mmCIF file of C-alpha atoms in Angstrom:
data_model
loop_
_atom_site.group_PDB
_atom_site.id
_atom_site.type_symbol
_atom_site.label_atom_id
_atom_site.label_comp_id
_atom_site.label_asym_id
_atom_site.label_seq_id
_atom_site.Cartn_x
_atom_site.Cartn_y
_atom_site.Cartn_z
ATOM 1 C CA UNK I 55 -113.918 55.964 120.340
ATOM 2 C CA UNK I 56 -116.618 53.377 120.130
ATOM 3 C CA UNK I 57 -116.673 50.925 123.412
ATOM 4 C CA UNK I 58 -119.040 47.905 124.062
ATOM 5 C CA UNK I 59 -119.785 46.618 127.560
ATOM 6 C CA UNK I 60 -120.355 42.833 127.285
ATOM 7 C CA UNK I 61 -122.853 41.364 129.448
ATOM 8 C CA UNK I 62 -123.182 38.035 130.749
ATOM 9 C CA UNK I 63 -125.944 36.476 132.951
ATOM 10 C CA UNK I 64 -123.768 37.213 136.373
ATOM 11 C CA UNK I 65 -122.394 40.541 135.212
ATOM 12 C CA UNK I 66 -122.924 42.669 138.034
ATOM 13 C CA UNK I 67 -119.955 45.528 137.050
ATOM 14 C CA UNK I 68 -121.954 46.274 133.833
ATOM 15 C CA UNK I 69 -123.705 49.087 134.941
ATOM 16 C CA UNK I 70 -119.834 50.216 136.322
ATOM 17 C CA UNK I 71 -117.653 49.791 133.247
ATOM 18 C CA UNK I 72 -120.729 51.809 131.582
ATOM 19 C CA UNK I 73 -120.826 54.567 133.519
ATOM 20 C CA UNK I 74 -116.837 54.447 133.708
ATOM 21 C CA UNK I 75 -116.797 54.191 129.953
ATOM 22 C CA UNK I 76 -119.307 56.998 128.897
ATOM 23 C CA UNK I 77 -117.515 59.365 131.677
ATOM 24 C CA UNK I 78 -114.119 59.090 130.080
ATOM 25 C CA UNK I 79 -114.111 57.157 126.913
ATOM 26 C CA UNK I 80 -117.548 57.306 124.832
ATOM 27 C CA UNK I 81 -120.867 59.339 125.846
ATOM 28 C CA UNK I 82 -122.716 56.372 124.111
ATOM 29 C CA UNK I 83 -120.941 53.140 125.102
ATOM 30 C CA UNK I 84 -123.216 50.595 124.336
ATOM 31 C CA UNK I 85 -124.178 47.149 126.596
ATOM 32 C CA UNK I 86 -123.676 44.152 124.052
ATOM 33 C CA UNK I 87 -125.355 41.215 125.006
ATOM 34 C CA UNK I 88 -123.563 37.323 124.993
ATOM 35 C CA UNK I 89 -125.559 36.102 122.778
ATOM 36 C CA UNK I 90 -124.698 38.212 119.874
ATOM 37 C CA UNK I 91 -122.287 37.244 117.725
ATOM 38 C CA UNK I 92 -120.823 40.045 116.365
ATOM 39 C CA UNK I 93 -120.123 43.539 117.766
ATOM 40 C CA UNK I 94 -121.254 46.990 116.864
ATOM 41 C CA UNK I 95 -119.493 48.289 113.886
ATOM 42 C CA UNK I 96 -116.112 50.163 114.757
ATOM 43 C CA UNK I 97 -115.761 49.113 117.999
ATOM 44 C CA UNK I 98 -112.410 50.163 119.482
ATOM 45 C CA UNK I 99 -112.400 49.082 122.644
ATOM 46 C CA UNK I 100 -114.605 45.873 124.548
ATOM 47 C CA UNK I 101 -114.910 45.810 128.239
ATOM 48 C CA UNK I 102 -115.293 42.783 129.412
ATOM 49 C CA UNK I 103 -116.927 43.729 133.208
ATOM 50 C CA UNK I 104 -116.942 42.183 136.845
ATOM 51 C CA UNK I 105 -119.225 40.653 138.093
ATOM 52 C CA UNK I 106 -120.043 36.378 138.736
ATOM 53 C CA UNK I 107 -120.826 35.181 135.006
ATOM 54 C CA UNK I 108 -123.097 31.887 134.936
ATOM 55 C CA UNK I 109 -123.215 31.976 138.639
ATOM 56 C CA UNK I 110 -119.073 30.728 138.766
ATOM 57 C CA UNK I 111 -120.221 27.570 137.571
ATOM 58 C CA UNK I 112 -117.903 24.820 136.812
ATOM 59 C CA UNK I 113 -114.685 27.661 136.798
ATOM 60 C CA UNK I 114 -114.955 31.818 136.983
ATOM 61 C CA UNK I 115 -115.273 32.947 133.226
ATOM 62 C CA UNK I 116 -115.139 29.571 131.916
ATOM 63 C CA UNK I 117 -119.024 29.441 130.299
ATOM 64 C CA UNK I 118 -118.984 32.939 129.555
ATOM 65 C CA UNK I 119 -115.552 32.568 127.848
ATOM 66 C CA UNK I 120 -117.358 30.202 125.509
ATOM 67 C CA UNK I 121 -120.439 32.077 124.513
ATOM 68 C CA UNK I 122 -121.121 33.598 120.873
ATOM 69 C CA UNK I 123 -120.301 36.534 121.288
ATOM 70 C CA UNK I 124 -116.731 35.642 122.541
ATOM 71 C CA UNK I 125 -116.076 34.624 118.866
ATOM 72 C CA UNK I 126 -116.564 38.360 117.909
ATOM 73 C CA UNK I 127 -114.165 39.569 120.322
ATOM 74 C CA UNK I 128 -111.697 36.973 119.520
ATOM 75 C CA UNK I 129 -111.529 38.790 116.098
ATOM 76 C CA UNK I 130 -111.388 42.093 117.341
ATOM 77 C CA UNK I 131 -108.420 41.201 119.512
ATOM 78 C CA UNK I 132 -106.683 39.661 116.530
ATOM 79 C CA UNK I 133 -107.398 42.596 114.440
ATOM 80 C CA UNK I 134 -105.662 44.675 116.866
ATOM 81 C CA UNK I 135 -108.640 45.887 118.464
ATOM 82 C CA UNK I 136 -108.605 46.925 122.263
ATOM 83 C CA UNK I 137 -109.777 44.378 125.159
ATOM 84 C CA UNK I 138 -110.178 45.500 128.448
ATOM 85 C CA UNK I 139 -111.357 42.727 131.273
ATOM 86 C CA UNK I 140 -111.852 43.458 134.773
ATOM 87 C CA UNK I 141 -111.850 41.397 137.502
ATOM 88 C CA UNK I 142 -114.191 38.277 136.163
ATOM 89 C CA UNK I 143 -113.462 39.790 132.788
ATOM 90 C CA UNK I 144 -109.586 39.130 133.356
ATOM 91 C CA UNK I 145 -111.213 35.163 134.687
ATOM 92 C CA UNK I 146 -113.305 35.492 131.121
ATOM 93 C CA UNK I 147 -109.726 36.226 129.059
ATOM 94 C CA UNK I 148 -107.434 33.764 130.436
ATOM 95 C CA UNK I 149 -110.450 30.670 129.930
ATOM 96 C CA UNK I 150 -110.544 31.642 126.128
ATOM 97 C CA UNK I 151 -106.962 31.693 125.861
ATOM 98 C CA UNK I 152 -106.578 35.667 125.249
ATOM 99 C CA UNK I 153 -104.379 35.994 128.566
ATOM 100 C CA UNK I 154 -102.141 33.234 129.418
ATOM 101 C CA UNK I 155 -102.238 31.387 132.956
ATOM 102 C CA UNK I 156 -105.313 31.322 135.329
ATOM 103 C CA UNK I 157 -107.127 33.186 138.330
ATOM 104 C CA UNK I 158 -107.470 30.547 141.230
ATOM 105 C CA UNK I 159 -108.561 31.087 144.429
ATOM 106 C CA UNK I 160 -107.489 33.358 147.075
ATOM 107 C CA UNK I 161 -104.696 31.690 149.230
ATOM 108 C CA UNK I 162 -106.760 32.537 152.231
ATOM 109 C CA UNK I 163 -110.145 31.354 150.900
ATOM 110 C CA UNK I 164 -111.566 34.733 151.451
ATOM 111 C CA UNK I 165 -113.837 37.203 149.350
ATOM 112 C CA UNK I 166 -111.628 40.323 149.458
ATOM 113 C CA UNK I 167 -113.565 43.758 148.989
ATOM 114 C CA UNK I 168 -111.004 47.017 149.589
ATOM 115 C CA UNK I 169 -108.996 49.475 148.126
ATOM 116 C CA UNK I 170 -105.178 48.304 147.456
ATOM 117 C CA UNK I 171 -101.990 50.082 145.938
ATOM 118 C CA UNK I 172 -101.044 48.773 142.652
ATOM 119 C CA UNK I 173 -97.308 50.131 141.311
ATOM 120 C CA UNK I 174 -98.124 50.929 137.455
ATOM 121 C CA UNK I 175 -94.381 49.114 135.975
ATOM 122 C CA UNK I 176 -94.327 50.050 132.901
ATOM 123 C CA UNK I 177 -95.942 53.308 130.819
ATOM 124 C CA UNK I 178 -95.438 52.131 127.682
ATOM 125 C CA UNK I 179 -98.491 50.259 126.876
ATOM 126 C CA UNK I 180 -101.854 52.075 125.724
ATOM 127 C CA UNK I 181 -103.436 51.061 128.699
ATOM 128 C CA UNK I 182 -100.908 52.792 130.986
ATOM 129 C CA UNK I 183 -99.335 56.330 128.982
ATOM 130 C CA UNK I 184 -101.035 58.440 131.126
ATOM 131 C CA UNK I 185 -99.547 57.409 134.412
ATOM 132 C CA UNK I 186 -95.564 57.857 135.095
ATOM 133 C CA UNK I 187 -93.598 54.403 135.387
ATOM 134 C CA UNK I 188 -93.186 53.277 139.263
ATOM 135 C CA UNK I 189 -96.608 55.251 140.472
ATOM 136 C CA UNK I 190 -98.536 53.966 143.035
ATOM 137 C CA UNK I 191 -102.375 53.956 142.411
ATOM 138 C CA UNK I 192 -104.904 53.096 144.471
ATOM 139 C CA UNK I 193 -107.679 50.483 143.032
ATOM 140 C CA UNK I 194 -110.635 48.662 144.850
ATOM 141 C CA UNK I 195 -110.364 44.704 144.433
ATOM 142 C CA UNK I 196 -113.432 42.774 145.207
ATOM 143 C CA UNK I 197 -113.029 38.792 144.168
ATOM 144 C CA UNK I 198 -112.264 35.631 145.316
ATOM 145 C CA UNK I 199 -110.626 34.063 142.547
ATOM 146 C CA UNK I 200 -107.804 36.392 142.127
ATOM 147 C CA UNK I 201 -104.783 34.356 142.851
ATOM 148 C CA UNK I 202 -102.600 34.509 139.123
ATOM 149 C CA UNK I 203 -101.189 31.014 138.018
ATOM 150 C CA UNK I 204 -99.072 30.786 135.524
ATOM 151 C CA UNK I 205 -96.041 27.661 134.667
ATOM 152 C CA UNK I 206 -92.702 29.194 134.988
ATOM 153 C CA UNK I 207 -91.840 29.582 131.739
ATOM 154 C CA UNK I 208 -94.837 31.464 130.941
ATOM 155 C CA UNK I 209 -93.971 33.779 134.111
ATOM 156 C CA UNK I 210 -90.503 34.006 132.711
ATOM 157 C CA UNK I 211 -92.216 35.045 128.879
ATOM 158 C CA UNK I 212 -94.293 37.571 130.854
ATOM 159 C CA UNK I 213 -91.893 39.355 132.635
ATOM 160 C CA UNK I 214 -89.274 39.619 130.093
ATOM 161 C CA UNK I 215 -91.437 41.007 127.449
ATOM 162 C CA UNK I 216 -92.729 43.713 130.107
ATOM 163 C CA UNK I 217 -96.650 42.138 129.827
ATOM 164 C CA UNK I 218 -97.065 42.109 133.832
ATOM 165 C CA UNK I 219 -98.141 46.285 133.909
ATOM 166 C CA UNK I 220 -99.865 46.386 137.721
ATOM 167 C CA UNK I 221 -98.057 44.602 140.418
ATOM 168 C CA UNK I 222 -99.903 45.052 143.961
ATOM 169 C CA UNK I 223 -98.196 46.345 146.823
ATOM 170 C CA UNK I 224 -99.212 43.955 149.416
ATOM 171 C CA UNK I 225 -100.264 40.971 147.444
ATOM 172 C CA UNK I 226 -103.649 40.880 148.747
ATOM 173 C CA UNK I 227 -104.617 37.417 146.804
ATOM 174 C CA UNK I 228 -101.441 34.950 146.480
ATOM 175 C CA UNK I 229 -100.761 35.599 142.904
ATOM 176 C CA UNK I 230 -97.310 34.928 141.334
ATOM 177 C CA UNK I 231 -94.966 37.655 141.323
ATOM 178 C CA UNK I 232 -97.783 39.795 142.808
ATOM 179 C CA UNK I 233 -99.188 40.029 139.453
ATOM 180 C CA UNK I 234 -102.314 42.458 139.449
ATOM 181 C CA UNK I 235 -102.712 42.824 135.826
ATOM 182 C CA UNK I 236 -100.891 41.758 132.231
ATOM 183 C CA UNK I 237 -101.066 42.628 128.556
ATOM 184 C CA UNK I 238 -101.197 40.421 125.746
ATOM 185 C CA UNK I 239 -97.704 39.976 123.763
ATOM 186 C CA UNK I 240 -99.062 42.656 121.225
ATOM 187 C CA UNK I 241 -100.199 44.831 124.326
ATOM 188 C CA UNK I 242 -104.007 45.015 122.983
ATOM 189 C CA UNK I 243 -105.600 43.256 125.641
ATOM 190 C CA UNK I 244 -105.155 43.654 129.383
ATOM 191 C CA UNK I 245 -106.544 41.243 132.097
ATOM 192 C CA UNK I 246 -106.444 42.765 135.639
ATOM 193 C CA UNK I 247 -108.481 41.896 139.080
ATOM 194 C CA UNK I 248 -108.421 45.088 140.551
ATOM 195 C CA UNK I 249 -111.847 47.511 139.490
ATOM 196 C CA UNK I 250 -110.184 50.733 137.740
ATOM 197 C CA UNK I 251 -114.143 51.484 136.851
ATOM 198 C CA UNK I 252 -114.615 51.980 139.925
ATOM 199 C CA UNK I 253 -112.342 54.292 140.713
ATOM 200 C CA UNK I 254 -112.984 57.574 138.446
ATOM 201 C CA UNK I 255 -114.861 59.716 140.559
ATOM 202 C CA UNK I 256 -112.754 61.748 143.506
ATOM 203 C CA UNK I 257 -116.569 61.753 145.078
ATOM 204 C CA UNK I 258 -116.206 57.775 145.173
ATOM 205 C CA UNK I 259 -112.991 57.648 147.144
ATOM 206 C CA UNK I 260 -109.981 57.109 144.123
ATOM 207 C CA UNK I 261 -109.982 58.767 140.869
ATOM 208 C CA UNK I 262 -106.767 56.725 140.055
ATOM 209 C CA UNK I 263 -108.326 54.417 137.541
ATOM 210 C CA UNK I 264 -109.166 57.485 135.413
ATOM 211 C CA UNK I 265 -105.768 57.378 133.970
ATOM 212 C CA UNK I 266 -106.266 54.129 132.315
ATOM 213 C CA UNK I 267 -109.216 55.242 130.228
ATOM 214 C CA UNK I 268 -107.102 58.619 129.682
ATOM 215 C CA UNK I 269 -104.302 56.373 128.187
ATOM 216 C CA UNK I 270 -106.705 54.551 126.078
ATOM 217 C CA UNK I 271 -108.126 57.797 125.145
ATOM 218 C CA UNK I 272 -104.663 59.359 124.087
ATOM 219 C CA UNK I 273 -103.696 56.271 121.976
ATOM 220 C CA UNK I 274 -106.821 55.965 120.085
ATOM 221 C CA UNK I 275 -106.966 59.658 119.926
ATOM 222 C CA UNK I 276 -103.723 59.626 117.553
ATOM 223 C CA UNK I 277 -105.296 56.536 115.663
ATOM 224 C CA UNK I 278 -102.572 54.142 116.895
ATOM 225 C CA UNK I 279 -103.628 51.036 117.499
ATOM 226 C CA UNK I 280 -100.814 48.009 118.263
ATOM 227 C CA UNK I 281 -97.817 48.025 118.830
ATOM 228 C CA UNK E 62 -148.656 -9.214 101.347
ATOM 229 C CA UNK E 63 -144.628 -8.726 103.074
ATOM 230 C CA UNK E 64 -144.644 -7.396 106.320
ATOM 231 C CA UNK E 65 -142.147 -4.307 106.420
ATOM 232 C CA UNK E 66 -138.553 -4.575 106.543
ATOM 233 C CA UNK E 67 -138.124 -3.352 109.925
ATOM 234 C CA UNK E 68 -135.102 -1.248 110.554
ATOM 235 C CA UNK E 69 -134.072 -1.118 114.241
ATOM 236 C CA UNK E 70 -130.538 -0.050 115.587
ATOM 237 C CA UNK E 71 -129.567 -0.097 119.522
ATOM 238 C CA UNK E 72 -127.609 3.393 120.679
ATOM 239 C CA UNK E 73 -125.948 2.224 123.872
ATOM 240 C CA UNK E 74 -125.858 5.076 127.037
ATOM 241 C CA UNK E 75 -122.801 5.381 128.468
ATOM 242 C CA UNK E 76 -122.649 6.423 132.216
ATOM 243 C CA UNK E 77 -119.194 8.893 132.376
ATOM 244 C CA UNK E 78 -117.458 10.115 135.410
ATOM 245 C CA UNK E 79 -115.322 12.973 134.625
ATOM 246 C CA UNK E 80 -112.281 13.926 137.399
ATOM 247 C CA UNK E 81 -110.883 17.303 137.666
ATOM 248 C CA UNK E 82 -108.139 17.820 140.373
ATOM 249 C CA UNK E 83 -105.672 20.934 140.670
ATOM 250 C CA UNK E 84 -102.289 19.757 139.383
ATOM 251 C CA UNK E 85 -100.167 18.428 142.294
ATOM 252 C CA UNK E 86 -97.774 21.985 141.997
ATOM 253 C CA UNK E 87 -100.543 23.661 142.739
ATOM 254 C CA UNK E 88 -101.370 25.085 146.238
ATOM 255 C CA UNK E 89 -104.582 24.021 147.043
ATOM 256 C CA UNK E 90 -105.903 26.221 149.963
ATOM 257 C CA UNK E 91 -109.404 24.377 150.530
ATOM 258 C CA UNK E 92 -107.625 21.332 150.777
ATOM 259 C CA UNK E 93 -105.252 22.611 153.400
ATOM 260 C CA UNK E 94 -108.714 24.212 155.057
ATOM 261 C CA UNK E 95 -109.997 20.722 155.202
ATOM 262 C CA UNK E 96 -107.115 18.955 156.543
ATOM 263 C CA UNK E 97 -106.651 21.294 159.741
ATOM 264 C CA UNK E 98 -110.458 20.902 159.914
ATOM 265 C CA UNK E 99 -110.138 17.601 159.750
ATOM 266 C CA UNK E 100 -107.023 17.807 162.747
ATOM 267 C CA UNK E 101 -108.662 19.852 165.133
ATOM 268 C CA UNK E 102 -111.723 17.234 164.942
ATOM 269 C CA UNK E 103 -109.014 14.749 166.081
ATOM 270 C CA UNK E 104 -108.907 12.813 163.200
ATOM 271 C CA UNK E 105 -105.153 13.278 161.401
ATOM 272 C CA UNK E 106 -104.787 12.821 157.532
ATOM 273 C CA UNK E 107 -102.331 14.328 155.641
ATOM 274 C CA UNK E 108 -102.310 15.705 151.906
ATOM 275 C CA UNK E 109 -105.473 16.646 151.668
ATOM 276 C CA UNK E 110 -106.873 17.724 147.996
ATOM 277 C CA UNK E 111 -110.383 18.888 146.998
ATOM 278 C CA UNK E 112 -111.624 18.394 143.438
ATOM 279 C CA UNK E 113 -114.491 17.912 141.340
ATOM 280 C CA UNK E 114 -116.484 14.746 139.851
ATOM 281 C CA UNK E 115 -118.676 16.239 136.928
ATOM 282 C CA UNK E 116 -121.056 12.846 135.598
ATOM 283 C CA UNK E 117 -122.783 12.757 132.437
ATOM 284 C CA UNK E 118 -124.789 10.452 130.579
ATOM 285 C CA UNK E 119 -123.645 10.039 126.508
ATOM 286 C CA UNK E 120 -125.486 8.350 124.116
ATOM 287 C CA UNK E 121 -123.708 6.656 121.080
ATOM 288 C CA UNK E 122 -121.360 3.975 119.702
ATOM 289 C CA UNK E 123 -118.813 3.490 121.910
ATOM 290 C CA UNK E 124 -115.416 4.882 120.234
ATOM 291 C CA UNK E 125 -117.873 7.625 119.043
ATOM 292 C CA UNK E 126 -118.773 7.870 123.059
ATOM 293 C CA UNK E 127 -114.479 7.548 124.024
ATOM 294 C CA UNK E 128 -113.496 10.536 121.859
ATOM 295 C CA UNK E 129 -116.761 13.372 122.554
ATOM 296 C CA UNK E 130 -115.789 12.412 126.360
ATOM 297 C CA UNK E 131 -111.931 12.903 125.765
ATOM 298 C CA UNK E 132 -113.067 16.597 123.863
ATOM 299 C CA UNK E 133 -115.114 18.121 126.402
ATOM 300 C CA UNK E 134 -113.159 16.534 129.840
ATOM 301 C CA UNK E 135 -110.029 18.279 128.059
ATOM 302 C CA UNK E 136 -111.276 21.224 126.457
ATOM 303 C CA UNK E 137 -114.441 22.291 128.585
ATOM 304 C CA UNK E 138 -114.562 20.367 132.132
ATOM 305 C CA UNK E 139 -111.362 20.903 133.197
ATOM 306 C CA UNK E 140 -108.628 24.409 132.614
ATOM 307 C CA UNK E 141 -104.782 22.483 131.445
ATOM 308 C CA UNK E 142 -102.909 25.323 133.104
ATOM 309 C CA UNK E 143 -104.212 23.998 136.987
ATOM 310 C CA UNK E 144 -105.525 21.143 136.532
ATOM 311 C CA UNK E 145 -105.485 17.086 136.036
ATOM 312 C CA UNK E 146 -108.848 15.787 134.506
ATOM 313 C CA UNK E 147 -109.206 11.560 134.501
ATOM 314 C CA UNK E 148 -112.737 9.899 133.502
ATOM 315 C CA UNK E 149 -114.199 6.450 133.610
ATOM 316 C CA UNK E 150 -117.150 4.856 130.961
ATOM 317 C CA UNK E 151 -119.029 2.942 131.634
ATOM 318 C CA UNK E 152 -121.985 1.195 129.964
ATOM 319 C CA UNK E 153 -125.200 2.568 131.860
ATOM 320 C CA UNK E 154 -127.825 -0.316 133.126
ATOM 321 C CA UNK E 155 -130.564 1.444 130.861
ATOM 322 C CA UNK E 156 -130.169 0.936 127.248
ATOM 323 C CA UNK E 157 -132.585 3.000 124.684
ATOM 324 C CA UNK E 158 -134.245 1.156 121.964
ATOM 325 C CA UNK E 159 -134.731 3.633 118.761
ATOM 326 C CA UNK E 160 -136.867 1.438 116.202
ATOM 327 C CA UNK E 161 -139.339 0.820 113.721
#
């Protein structure tokens, strides 16, 4: 499995998702920078990382959701390749129209850094197979602009076709339906705020985002790749 | 011996102020900062939204000016799914002169 780490000037999860990736995915996960426009050949899986890309200007993710390398992984999520974004990743998807709605800010105006329960709702996506439907994981969050907006209807589409996959426990942020994380209709590209990167090492307090690179891992493993 | 046909042509600047406000269903939590601010400090107002004025100077024929505004206040300076985005034009008190 070949993964690419995209950085943007205000990445500061790079060095994270790298280190995540490698660990569990791909010993030689690469850093690809935004100003490419195209990705490495046979890239399976882009991680789009945390972090405060173009300093927040304007809107989180909105300048980095229009750089040239965003083209590339437009493609690869329309050719059924795997998108992961964390955090301002998740800001990145929903300003290029991967994810619908938006991340606004928290209802209580505050930067939020700590761990928080997540209940994983469905397994059936590649990003979740290796956790059991209804488990609680624990995840750090650290943002600002967390708080999921989406128009009803769009809520409605979400939650009918089982795209909302981590709900929080205690909505930390204000988001609608305490929505933590979704998947793309096809299920090839998940947007969440919470930092599973950071959270595969026992040593670093929660090795419970481990299972969503195992999933990955499993899927691509057997050489499925959409639904 | 003609002097030159001189070719001149005058590209008007265009002063634009571009408005970008959260949509009116959504909560706006600075705002609501603001206003009790604004309360304890005595002074009561009510409905209390903060937003963004983004200005920018475009260079062009005006209709030209009109629909490069429209683009980037819709597509670029403002997100659809939270919020409104108005703008004004107006002519700018410097003109360039491209000549010669």
């Amino acid at each position: 499995m070949n993964v690419a780490v995209i950085q943007f000037p205000g990445s500061n999860c790079d060095g994270d998702a790298l280190h995540a990736a490698r660990l569990t995915l791909d010993p030689d996960a690469q850093f690809v920078w935004h100003t490419d426009d195209g990705l490495p050949a046979g890239t399976d899986l882009v991680f789009l990382p945390g972090g405060f890309s173009y300093g927040d200007h304007l809107r989180s993710g909105a300048i980095a959701a229009r750089s040239p390398i965003m083209n590339a992984v437009k493609a690869h999520a329309e050719r059924g390749g795997y998108v992961l974004g964390v955090c301002n990743g998740f800001q990145v998807l929903t300003e290029s129209g991967l994810l619908p709605g938006a991340l606004s800010r928290n209802t209580d105006l505050h930067f939020l850094c700590r761990p928080v329960h997540l209940r994983v709702e469905t397994t059936d996506t590649a990003f979740t197979g290796a956790y059991t439907a209804g488990q609680i994981i624990e995840i750090p969050i650290a943002h600002g602009e967390g708080n999921y907006y989406a128009d009803a209807e769009t809520v409605a589409r979400l939650e009918g076709n089982g795209q909302v996959i981590f709900r929080y426990v205690d909505n930390p942020n204000g988001s609608l339906n305490d929505i933590a994380g979704i998947v793309s209709e096809r299920g090839n590209v998940l947007g969440m705020m919470p930092h599973p990167e950071r959270a595969v090492e026992a040593l670093l307090g929660s090795e419970d985002g481990r299972g969503l690179f195992e999933s990955l891992k499993g899927v691509l493993g057997k050489g499925v790749l959409v639904k | 011996m003609s002097p030159e046909p001189t070719k001149t042509y005058q590209a008007t600047v265009f002063q634009a102020k571009v408005f970008v406000t959260l949509k009116p269903s959504i909560l706006d939590p600075q705002g609501r900062t603001v206003e009790r601010a604004l309360s304890h400090l005595g002074q009561q107002a009510s409905g209390v939204r903060v937003g963004k004025l983004i200005e920018l100077q475009l260079e062009g024929e005006r209709g030209e000016v009109e629909t490069r505004l429209q683009d980037m206040a819709v597509n670029v300076l403002s997100n659809p799914v939270m919020e409104d985005v108005r703008w004004e034009l107006e002519e700018a008190p410097v003109q360039a002169v491209a000549g010669a």
